[in-house]
PDB file of C-alpha atoms and ligand atoms in Angstrom:
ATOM      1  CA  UNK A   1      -6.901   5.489  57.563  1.00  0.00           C
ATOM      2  CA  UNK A   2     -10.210   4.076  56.554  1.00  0.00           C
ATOM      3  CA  UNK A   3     -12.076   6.046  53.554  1.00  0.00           C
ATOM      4  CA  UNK A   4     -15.409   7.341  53.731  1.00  0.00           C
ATOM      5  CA  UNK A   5     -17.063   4.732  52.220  1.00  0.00           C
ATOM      6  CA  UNK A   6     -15.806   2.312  54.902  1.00  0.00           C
ATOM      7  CA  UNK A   7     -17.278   4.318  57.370  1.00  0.00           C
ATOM      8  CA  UNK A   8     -20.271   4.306  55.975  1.00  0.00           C
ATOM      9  CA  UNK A   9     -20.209   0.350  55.476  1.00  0.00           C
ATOM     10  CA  UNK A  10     -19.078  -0.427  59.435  1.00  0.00           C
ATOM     11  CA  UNK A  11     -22.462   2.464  59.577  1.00  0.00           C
ATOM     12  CA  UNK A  12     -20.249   5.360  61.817  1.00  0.00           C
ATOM     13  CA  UNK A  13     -21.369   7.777  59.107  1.00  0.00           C
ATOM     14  CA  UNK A  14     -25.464   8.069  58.691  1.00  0.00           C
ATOM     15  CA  UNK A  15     -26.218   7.375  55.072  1.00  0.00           C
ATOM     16  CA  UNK A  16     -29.469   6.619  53.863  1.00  0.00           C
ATOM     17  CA  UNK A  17     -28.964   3.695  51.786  1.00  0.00           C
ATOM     18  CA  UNK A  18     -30.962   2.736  48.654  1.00  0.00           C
ATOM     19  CA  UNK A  19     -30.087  -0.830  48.667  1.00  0.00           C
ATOM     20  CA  UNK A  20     -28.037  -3.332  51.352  1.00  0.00           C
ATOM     21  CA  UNK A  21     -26.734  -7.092  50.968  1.00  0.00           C
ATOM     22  CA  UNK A  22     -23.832  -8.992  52.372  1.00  0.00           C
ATOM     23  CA  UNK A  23     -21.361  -7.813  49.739  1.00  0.00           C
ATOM     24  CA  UNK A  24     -22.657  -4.389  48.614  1.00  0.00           C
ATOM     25  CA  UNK A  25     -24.372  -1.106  49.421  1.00  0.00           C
ATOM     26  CA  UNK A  26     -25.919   1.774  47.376  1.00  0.00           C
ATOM     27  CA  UNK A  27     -26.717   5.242  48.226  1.00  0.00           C
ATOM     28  CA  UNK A  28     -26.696   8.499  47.014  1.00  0.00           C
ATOM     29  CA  UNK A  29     -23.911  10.289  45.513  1.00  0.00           C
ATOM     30  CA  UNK A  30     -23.241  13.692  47.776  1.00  0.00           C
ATOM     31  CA  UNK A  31     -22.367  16.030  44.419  1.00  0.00           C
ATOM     32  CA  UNK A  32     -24.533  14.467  41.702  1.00  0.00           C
ATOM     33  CA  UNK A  33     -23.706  15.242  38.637  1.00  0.00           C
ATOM     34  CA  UNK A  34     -27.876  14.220  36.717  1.00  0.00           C
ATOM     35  CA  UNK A  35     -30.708  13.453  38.509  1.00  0.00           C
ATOM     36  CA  UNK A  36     -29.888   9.613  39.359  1.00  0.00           C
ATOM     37  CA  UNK A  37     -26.773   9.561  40.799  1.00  0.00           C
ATOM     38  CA  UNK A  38     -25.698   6.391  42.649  1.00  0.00           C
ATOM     39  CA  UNK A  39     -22.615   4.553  44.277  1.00  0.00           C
ATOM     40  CA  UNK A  40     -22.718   1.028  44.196  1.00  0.00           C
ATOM     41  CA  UNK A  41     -19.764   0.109  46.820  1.00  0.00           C
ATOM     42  CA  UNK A  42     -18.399  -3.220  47.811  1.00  0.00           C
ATOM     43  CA  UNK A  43     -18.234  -3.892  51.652  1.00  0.00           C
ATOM     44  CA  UNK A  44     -14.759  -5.285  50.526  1.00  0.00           C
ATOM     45  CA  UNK A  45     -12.140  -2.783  51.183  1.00  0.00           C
ATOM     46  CA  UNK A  46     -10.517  -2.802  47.403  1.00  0.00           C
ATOM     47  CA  UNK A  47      -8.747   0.351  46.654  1.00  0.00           C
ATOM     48  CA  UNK A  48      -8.867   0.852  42.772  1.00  0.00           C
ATOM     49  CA  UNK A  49     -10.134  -1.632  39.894  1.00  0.00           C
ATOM     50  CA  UNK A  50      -6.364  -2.950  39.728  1.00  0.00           C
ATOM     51  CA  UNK A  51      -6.300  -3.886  42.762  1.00  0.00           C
ATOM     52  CA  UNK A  52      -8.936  -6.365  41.560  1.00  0.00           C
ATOM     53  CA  UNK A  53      -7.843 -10.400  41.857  1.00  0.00           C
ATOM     54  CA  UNK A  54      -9.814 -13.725  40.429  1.00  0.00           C
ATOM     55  CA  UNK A  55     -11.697 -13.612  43.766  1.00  0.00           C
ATOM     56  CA  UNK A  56     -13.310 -10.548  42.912  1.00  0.00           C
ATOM     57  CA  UNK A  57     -14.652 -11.090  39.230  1.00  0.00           C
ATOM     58  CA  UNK A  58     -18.092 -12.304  40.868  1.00  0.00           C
ATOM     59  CA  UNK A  59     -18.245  -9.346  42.946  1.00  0.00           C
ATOM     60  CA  UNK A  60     -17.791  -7.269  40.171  1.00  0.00           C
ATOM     61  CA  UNK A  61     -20.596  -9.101  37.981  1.00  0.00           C
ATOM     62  CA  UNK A  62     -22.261  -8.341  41.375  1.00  0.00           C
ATOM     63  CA  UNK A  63     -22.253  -4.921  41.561  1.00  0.00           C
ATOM     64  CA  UNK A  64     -23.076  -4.468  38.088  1.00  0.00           C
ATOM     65  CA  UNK A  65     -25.807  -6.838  38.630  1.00  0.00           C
ATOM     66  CA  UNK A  66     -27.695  -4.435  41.525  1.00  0.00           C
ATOM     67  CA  UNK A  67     -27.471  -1.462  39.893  1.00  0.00           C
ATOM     68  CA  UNK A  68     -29.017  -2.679  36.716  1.00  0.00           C
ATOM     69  CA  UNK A  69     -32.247  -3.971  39.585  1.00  0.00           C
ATOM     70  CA  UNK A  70     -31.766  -0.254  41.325  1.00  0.00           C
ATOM     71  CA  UNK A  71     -31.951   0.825  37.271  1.00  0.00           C
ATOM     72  CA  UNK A  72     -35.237  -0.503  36.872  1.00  0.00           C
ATOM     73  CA  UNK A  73     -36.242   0.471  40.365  1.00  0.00           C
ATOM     74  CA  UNK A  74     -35.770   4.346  39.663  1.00  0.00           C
ATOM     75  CA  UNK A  75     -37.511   4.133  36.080  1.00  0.00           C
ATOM     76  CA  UNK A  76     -34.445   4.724  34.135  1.00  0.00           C
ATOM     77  CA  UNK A  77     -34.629   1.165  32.327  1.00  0.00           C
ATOM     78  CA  UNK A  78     -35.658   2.139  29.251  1.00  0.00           C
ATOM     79  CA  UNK A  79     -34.697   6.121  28.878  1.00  0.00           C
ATOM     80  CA  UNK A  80     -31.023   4.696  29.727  1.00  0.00           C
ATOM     81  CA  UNK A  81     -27.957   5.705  32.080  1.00  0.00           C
ATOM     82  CA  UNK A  82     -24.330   5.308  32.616  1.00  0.00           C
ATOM     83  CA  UNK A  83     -22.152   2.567  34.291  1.00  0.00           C
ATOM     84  CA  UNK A  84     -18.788   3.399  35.058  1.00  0.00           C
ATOM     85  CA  UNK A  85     -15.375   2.752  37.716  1.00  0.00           C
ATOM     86  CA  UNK A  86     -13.040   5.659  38.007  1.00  0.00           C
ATOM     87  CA  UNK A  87      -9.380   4.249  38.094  1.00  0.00           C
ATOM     88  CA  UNK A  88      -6.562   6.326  39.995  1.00  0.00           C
ATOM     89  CA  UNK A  89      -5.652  10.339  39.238  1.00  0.00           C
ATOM     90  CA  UNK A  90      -6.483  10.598  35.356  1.00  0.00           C
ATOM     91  CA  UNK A  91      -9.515   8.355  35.605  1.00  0.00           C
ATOM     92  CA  UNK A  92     -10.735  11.127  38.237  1.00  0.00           C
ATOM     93  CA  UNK A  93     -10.618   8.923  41.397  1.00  0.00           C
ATOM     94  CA  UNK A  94     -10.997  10.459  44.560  1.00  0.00           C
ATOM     95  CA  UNK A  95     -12.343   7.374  47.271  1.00  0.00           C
ATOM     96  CA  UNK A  96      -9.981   4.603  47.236  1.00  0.00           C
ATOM     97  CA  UNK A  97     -12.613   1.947  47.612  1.00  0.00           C
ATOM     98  CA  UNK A  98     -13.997   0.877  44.089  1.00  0.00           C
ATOM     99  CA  UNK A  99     -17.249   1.936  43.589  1.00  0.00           C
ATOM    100  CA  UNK A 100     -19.667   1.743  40.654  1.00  0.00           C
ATOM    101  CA  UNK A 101     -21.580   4.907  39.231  1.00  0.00           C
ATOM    102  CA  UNK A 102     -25.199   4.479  38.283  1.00  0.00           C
ATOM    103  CA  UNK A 103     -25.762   7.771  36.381  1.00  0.00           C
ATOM    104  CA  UNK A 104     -29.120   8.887  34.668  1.00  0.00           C
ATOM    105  CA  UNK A 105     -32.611  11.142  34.887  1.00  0.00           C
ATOM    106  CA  UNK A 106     -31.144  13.084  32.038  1.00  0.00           C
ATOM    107  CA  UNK A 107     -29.096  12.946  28.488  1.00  0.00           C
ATOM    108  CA  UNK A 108     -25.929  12.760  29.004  1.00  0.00           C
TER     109      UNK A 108
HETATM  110  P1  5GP B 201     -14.757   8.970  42.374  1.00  0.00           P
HETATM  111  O1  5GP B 201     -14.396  10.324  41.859  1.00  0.00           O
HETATM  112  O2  5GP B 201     -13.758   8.456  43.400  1.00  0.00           O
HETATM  113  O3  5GP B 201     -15.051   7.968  41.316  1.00  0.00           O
HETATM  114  O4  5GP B 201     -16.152   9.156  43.085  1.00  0.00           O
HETATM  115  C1  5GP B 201     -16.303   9.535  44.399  1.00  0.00           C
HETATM  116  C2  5GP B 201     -17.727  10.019  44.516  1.00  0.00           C
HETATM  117  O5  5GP B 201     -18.089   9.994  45.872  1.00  0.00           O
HETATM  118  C3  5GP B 201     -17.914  11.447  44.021  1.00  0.00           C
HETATM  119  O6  5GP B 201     -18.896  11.463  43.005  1.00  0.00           O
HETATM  120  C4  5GP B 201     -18.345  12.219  45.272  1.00  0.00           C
HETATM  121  O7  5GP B 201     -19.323  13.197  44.989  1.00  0.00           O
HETATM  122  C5  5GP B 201     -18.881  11.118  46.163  1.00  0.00           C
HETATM  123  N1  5GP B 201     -18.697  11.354  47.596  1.00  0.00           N
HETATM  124  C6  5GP B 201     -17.584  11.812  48.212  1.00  0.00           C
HETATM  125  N2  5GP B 201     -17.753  11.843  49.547  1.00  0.00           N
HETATM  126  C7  5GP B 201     -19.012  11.389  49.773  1.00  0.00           C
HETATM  127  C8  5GP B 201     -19.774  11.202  50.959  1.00  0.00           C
HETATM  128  O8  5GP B 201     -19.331  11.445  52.077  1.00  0.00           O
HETATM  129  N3  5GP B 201     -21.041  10.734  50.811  1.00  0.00           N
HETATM  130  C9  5GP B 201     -21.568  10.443  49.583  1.00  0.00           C
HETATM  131  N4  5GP B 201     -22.815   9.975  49.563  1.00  0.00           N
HETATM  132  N5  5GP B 201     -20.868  10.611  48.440  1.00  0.00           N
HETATM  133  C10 5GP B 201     -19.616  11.074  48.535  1.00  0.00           C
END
């Protein structure tokens, strides 16, 4: 079964989508949890950040790469946000396709 996200990659879930290239989308986050709340997700189906191979470390550099540009974008540059993977059931994973959280707007 495919996750959300990969619906919303092959586009048979509407999404409006902040940002769009050949390896990676951003959009909203459904339940934000501050102001800026953003998912960063690779069009490569990867379930968790061990699932991650020597292929992958330019994706990653990638993804971390657009959400410092959609960073800047949104004005949160300079007052700061968060960057962070969630890894299986303690890390509080719940989609199975690795995604990076751009989180900001407030203190945290
Ligand atoms: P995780 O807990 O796996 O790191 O993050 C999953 C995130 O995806 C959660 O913050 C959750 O609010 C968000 N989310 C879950 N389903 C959807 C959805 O259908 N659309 C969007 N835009 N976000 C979703």
């Amino acid at each position: 079964m495919s996750t959300i996200f990969k619906q919303i990659i092959d586009k048979k879930i509407e999404t409006n989508l902040i940002y769009e290239d050949k390896l990676c989308l951003a959009f909203n986050d459904k339940n934000p949890i501050a102001p800026i709340h953003i998912l960063i997700v690779p069009k490569k189906e990867i379930p968790t950040i061990n699932d991650l191979t020597e292929e992958d470390k330019n994706l990653i550099g990638h993804l971390i790469f657009t959400a410092k540009n959609i960073a800047k974008e949104k004005n949160i540059e300079e007052t700061g946000y968060r960057l962070f993977f969630n890894c299986n059931e303690d890390g509080g994973q719940t989609i199975f396709h690795i995604h990076l959280h751009l989180v900001g707007g407030k203190k945290l």
